[in-house]
């Protein structure tokens, strides 16, 4: 009999892939201790997106979530996914931040650290590996599985020798186990057999497979992986399985019954937990992708987009009112990836390539390059698997402040220690190192979270929006042209619904924000703020203003940087669309803007 071990991803990757990481601790708590009794090898409960979403959207302290799960799950080891030198964030951090984060995570409850680098550049996992070894916890090092134009194992970059050599290097770095991370469901069953047979032959440590169902191959891939001798596989509970998530555990258990392979898990208990989870998920149904009927995406084999990234692209395009450009963006993702040297599409590279592809479609190719892509081209993220298109490299490093020629040393070697500065900057709002790390990793959203955490009002957990059944279209007609009202600011319409007619007053200044409810704080300049004959500056990208590069009175030319904007989780230096002298600035740092927001006013 061959014993197969199972890692469960329900509390991390499964809800990250399907409902934008929104499952709250309240809905995990009722099933957490039951999950603990199933007999899993480990449970993945924490990672980049959970750290981000908890503090950004759910008003939940990410550390508190881990602490709470550790209290409830006492037998099963807890694991987290760590993005190497980028930890749970989107850039490379200094070694002291990495070391402190790892030690805090180990102290709070992480037993197994799964560490990867999105470029498979092992220099980016050196520090994390060293720190994890010092804590005595399990170090799992990861190969990000990717393919080139061939769409299969092989070709000039992502071939068997590439993975064998990478795996050997990771083992020599002290890995207690190695994971193959197939974030887009690209690993086909027979390629999995070849790859896993080879790695089992050369690796003295256990081997684990993490795959996604996206392309529809995952169940078949798991079977071939099991036949090739994989030690552990990742699955999740049926209600959050399949689609862009992991394969479900339930059919796998039954498939392997009466074979030489054995899974020691309690199927009855799993079914019971599944039913309970199913009930909690009702309120999250608006987060599920219901754009199409197919639950698998055959297109993933050509555009190679992992689930989390796919749902991000959808929401980014919706924010930009450009969902009709989705198919164009999917094609552009492949092009952008080729230009940038075929990085594997995994966080943060997947977000960076995705956001850049959206920019390329909305504003023209490489007209608006995010600061992260500039840093990548410069070498701040590590070595690209293949050469970067020299034209793109030239455009990206034009006016780039850090340097004209790409760097070749370990990215973190270019950073000074950051922890003490962060401590100093945020000392009035922090009680411990955990707070400091929230700020150090997420300076903008982390700061506003800490302000809420330490304000007089208690943190109120954010609930999923109330599900509203799509109403049967009422027979709604506007039966008059706009009429002037007393206030002169509002307009009045006669509106008939069914047979009744109502006089409705509408304030046109509020219409823009009504159309974009997620950005409802977006300011709209009122008449008083308009200066006669001035030119309003608006930009075609929604986001949060992080920084101003200009001030009132300054003369600027079209193309000069005006603001640093956080959009699609990327930072972009926004060039001025107009020339002139700045006579008013109508926005401020921290403000959410839309394409209707007047950022500033210029005069010729
Ligand atoms: Co995954």
Coordinates of C-alpha atoms and ligand atoms in Angstrom, one line a residue, residues 12-13 17 81 181-183 210-212 246, ligand 1:
X12 CA -6.4 30.0 1.7
X13 CA -6.1 29.2 -2.0
X17 CA -9.3 31.5 -6.4
X81 CA 2.4 30.5 1.1
X181 CA 3.3 24.8 -7.9
X182 CA 1.1 24.7 -11.0
X183 CA -0.8 28.0 -10.4
X210 CA -0.2 22.0 -6.0
X211 CA -2.4 22.5 -9.0
X212 CA -5.5 24.3 -10.1
X246 CA -8.0 23.0 -6.4
Ligands
LIG1 CO1 -2.5 28.1 -6.0

